[in-house]
Backbone as JSON, one array per atom type, in Angstrom:
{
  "sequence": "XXXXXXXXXXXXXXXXXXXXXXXXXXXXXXXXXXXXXXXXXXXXXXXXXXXXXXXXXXXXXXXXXXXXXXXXXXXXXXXXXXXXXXXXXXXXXXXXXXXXXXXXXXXXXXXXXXXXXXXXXXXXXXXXXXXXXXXXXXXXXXXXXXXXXXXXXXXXXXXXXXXXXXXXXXXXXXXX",
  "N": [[-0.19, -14.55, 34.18], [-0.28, -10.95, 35.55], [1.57, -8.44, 35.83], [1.38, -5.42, 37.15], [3.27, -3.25, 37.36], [4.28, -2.51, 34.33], [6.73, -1.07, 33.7], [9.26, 1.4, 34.09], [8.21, 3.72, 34.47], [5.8, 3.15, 35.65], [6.35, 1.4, 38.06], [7.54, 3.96, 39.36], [5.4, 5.53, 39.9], [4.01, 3.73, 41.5], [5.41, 4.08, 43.9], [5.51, 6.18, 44.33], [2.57, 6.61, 45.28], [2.72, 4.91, 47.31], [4.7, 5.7, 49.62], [2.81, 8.27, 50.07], [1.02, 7.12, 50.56], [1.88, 5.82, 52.98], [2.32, 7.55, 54.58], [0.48, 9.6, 54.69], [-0.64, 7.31, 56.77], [1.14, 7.6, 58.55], [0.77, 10.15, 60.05], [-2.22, 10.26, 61.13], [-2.28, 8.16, 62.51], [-0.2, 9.14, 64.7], [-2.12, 11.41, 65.04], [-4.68, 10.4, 66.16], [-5.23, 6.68, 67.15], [-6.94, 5.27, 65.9], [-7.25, 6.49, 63.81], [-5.54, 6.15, 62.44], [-5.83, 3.81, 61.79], [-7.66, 3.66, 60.2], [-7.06, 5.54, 58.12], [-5.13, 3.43, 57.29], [-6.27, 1.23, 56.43], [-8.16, 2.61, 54.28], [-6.08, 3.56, 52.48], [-4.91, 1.09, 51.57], [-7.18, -0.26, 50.29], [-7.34, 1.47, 48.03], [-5.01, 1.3, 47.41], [-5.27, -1.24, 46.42], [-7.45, -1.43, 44.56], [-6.26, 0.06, 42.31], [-4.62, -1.64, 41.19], [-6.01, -3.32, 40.54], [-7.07, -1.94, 38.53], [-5.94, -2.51, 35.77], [-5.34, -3.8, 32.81], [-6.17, -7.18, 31.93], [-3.81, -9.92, 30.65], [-4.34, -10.6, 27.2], [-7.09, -9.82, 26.33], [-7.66, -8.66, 24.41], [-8.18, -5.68, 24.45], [-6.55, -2.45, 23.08], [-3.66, -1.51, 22.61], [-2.5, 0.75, 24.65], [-1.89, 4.15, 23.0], [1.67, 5.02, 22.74], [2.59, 7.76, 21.54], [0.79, 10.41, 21.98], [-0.34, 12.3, 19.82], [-0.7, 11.04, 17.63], [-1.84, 10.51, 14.41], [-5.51, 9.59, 13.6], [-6.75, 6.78, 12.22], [-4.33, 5.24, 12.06], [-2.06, 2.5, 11.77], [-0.51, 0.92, 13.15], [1.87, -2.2, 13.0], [3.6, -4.56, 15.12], [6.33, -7.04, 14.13], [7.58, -9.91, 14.59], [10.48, -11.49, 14.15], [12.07, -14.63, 13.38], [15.43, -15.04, 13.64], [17.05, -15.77, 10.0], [14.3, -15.84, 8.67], [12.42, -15.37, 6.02], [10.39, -14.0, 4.53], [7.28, -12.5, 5.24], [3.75, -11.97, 6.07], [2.04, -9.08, 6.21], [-1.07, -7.34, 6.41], [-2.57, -5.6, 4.75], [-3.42, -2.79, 5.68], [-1.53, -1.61, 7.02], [0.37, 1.0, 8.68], [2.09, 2.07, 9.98], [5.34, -0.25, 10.47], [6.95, -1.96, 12.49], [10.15, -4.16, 12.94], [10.96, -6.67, 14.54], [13.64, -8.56, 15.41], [15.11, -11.2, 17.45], [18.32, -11.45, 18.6], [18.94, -14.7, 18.08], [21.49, -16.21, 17.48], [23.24, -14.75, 16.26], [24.36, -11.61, 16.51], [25.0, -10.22, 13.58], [23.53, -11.92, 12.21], [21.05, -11.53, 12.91], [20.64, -8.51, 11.6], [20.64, -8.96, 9.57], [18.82, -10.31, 8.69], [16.46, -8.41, 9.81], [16.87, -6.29, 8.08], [16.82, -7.58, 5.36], [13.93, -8.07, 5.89], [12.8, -5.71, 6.16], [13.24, -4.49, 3.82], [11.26, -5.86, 2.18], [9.17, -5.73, 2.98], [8.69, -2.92, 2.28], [6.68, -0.55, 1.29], [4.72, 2.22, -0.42], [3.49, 4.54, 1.59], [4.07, 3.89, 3.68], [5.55, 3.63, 6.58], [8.32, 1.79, 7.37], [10.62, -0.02, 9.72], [13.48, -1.85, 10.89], [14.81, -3.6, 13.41], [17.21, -4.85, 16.0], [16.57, -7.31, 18.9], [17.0, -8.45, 22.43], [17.76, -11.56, 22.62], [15.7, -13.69, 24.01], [12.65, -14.24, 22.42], [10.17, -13.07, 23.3], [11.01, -10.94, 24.87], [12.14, -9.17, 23.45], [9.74, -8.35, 21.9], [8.15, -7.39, 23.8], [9.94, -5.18, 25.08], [9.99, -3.77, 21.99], [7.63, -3.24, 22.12], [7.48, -1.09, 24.46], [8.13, 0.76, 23.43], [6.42, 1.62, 20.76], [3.65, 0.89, 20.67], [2.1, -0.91, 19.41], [-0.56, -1.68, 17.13], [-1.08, -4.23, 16.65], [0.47, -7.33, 16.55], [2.55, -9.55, 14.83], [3.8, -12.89, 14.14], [6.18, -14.38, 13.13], [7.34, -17.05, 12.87], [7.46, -19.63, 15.57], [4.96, -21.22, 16.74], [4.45, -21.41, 19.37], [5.76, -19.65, 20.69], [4.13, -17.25, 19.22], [2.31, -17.94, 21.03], [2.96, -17.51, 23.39], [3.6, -14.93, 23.54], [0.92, -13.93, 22.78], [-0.2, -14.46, 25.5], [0.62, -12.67, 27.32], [0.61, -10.06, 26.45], [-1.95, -7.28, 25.81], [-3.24, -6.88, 22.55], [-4.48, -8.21, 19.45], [-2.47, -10.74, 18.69], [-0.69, -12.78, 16.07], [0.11, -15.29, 13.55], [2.22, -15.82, 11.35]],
  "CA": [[-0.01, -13.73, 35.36], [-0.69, -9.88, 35.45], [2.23, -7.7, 36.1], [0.76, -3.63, 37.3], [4.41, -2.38, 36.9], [5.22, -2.82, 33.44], [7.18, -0.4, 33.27], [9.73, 2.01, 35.48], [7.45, 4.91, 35.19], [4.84, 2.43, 36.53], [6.77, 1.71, 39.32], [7.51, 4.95, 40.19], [3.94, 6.17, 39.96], [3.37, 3.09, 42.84], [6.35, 3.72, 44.72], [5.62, 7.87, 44.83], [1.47, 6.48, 46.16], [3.12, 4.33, 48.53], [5.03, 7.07, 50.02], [2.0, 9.27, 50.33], [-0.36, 6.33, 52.21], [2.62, 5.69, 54.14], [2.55, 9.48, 55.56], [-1.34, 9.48, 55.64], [-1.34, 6.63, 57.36], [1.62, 7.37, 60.12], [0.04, 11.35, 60.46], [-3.23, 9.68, 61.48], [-1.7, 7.61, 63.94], [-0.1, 10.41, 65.49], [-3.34, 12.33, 65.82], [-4.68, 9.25, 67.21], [-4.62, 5.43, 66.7], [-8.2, 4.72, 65.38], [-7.34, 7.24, 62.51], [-4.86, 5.7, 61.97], [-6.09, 2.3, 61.06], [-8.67, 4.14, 59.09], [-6.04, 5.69, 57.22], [-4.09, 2.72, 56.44], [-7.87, 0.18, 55.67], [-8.5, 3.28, 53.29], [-4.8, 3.3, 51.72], [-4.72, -0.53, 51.22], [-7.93, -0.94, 49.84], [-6.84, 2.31, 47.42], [-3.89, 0.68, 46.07], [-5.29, -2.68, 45.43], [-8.31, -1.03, 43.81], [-5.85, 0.71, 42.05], [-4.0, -2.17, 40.71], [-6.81, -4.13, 39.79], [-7.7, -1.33, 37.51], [-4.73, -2.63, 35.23], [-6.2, -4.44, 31.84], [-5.59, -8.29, 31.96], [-3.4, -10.42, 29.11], [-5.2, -11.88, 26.44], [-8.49, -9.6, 26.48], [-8.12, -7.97, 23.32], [-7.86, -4.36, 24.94], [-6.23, -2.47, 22.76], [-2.36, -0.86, 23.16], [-1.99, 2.01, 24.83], [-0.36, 4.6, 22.53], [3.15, 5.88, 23.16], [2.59, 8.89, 21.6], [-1.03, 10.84, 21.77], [-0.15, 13.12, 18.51], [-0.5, 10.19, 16.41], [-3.23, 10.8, 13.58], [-6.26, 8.74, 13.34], [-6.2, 6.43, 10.48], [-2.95, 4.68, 11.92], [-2.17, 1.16, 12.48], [0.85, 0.23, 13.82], [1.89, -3.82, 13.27], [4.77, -5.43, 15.11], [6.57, -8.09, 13.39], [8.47, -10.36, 16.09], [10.83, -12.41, 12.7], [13.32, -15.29, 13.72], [16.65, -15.23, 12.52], [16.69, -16.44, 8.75], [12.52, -15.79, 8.03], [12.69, -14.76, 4.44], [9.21, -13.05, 4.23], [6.19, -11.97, 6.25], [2.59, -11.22, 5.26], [1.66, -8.25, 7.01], [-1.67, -6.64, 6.15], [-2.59, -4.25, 3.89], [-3.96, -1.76, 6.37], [-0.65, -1.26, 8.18], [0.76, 2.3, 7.91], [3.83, 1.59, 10.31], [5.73, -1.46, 10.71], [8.69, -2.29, 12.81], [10.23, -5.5, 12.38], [12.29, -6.79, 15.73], [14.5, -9.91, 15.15], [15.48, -11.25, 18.28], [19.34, -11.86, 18.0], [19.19, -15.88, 18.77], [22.48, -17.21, 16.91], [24.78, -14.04, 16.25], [23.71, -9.67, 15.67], [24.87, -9.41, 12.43], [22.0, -12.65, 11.52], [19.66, -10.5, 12.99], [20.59, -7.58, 10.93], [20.65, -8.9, 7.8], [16.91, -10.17, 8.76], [15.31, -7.77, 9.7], [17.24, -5.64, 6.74], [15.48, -7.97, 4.59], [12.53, -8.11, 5.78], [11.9, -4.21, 6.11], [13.06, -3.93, 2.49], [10.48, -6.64, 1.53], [7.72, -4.78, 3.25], [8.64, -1.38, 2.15], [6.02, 0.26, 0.25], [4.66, 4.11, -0.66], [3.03, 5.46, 2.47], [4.23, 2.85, 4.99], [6.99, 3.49, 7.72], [9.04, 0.38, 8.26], [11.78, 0.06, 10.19], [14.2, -2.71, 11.59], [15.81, -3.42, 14.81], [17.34, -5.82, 16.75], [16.28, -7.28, 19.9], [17.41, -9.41, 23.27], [17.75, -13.28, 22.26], [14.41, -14.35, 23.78], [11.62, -13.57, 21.28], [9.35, -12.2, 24.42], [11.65, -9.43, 25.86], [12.26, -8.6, 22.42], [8.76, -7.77, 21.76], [7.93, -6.61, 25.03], [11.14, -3.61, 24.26], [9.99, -3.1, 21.29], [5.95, -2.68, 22.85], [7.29, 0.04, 25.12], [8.39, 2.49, 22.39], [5.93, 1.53, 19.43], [1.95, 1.19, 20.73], [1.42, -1.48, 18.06], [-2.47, -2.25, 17.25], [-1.38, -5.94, 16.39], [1.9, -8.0, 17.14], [2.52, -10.99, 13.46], [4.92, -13.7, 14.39], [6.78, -15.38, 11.89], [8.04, -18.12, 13.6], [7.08, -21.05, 16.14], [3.78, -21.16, 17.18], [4.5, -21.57, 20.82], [6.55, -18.13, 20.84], [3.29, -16.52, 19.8], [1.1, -18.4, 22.27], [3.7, -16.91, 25.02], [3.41, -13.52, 23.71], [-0.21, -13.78, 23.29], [-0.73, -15.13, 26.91], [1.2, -11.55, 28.01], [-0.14, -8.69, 25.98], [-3.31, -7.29, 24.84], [-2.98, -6.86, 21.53], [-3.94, -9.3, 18.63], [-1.21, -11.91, 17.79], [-1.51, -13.95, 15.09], [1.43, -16.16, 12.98], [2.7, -15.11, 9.77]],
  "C": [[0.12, -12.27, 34.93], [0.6, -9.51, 36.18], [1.95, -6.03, 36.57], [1.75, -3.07, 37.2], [5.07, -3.07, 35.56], [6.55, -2.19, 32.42], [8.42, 0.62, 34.16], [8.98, 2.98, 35.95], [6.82, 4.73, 36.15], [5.17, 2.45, 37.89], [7.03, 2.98, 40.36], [6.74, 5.87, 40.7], [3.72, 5.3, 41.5], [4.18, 3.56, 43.79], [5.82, 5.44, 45.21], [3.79, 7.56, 45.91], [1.38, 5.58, 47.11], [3.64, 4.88, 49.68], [4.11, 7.73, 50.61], [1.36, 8.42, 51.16], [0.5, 6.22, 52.96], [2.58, 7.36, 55.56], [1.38, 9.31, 55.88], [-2.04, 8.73, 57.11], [-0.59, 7.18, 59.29], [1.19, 8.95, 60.51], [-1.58, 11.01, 61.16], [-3.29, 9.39, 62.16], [-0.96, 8.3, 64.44], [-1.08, 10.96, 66.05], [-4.22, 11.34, 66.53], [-4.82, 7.73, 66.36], [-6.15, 4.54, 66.05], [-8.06, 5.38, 64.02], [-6.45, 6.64, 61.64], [-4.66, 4.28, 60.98], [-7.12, 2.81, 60.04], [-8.08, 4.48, 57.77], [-5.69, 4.15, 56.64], [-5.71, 1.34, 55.55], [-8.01, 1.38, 54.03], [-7.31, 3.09, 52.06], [-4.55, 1.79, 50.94], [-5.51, -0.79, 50.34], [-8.07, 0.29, 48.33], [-6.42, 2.0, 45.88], [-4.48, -0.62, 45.5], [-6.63, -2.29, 44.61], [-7.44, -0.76, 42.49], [-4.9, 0.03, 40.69], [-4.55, -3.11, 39.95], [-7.51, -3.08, 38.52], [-6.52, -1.64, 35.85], [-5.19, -3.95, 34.07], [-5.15, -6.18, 31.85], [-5.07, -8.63, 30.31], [-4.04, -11.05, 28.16], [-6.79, -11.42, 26.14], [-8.79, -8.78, 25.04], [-8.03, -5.91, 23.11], [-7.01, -3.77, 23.9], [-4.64, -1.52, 23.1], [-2.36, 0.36, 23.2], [-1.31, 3.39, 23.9], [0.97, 5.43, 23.21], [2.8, 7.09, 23.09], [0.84, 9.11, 20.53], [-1.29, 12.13, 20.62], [-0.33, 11.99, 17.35], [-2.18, 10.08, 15.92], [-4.19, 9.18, 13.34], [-6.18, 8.13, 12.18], [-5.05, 5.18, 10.92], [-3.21, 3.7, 12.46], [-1.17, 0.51, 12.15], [0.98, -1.6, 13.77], [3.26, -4.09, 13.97], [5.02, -6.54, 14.66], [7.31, -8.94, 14.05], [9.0, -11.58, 14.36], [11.76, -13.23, 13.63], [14.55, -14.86, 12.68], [16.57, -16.29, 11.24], [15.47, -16.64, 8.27], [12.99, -15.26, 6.64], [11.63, -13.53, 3.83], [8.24, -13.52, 5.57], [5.04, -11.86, 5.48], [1.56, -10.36, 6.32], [0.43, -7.75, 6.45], [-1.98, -5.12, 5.61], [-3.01, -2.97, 4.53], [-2.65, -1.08, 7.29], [0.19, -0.28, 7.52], [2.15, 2.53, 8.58], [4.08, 0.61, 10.92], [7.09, -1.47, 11.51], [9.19, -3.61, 13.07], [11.28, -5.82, 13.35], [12.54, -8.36, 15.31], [15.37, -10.2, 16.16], [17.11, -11.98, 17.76], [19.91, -13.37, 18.96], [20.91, -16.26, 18.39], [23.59, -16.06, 17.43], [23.59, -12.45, 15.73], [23.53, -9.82, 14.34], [23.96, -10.63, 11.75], [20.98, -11.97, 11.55], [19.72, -9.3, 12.43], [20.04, -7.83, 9.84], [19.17, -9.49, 7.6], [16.65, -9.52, 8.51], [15.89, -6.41, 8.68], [16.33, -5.56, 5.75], [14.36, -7.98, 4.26], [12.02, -6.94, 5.43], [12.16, -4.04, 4.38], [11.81, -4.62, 1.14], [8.99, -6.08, 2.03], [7.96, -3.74, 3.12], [7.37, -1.28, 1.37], [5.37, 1.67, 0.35], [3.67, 4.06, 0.72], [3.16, 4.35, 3.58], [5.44, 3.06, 5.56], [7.1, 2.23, 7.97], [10.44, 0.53, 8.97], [12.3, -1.17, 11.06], [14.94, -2.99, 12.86], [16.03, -4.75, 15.35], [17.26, -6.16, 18.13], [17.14, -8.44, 20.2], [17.4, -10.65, 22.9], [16.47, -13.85, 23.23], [13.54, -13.32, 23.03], [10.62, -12.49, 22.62], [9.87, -11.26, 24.8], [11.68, -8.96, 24.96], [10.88, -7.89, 21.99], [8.02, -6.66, 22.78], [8.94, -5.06, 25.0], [10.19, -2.9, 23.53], [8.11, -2.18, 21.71], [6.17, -1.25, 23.19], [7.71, 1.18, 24.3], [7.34, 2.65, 21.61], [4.69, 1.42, 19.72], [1.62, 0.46, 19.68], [0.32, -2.2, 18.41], [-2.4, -3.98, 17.44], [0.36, -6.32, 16.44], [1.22, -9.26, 15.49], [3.82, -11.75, 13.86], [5.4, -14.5, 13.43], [7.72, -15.96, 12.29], [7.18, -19.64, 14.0], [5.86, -20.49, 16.73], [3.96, -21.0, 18.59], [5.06, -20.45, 21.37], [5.06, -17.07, 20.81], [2.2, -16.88, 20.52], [1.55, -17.37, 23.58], [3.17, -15.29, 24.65], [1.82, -13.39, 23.76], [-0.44, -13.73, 24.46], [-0.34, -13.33, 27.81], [0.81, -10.45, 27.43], [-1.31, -8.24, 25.6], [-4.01, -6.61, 23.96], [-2.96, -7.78, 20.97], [-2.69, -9.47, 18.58], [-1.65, -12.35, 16.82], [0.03, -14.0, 14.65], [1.08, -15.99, 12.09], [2.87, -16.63, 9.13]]
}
């Protein structure tokens, strides 16, 4: 299933062009009541244009970036780790990594993960960095999505975790 607000900005982008057809439509119908339906057929068929322009899950599309200063060349991996993974095998092409460890059991498990892990993928010209996320693996990735613009999502876990996230973003997955 396709979500078009994934986000608050999102929402508030629909909520501010909901607003505006709403005025179009009841200024219309004021000036008279044929304009009015014109208005609102035009407005309707607007927004759902509008919403269908919104890239489906699973197509490969690639992630948006966060931020549009970021030099060509770069390729962002997320690492979605369970509590207690020991290692990862992230690709050699990846220039920043951030490594979310959803905190299933207890925090400080998920620290000392994704601690681990980032110090096991450190190397010379690679940003890594650790964090801990919400106790399901999906919100956790989904978080970490909206800050980070990563090219590719690696799961080092249960297969069925990255089926789910596959099924919702679109951005390779693949299992570590």
């Amino acid at each position: 299933m396709r979500n078009p607000l994934r986000s608050e900005a999102q929402a508030f982008r629909f909520l501010m062009v909901v607003i505006v057809a709403a005025l179009a439509i009841g200024g219309g119908a004021y000036i008279n009541t044929w304009l009015g339906i014109v208005a609102a057929v035009l407005a309707v068929a607007g927004i759902v244009w509008w919403l269908m322009q919104e890239p489906m899950p699973g197509t490969g599309e690639p992630a948006r970036r966060v931020d549009p200063s970021t030099p060509a060349g770069t390729h962002r991996v997320l690492v979605v780790a369970m509590p207690g993974t020991s290692s990862v095998a992230v690709g050699a092409d990846a220039t920043e990594i951030v490594v979310i460890v959803p905190a299933l059991v207890s925090t400080l498990e998920a620290e000392q993960t994704a601690l681990s892990l980032t110090r096991r993928l450190s190397r010379p010209g690679v940003s890594v960095r650790g964090e801990v996320g919400p106790d399901d693996p999906w919100l956790a990735a989904e978080d970490a999505l909206r800050t980070f613009g990563a090219d590719a999502i690696v799961v080092a876990g249960d297969a069925g975790i990255a089926d789910e996230i596959r099924g919702r973003v679109t951005v390779p997955v693949s299992l570590a």
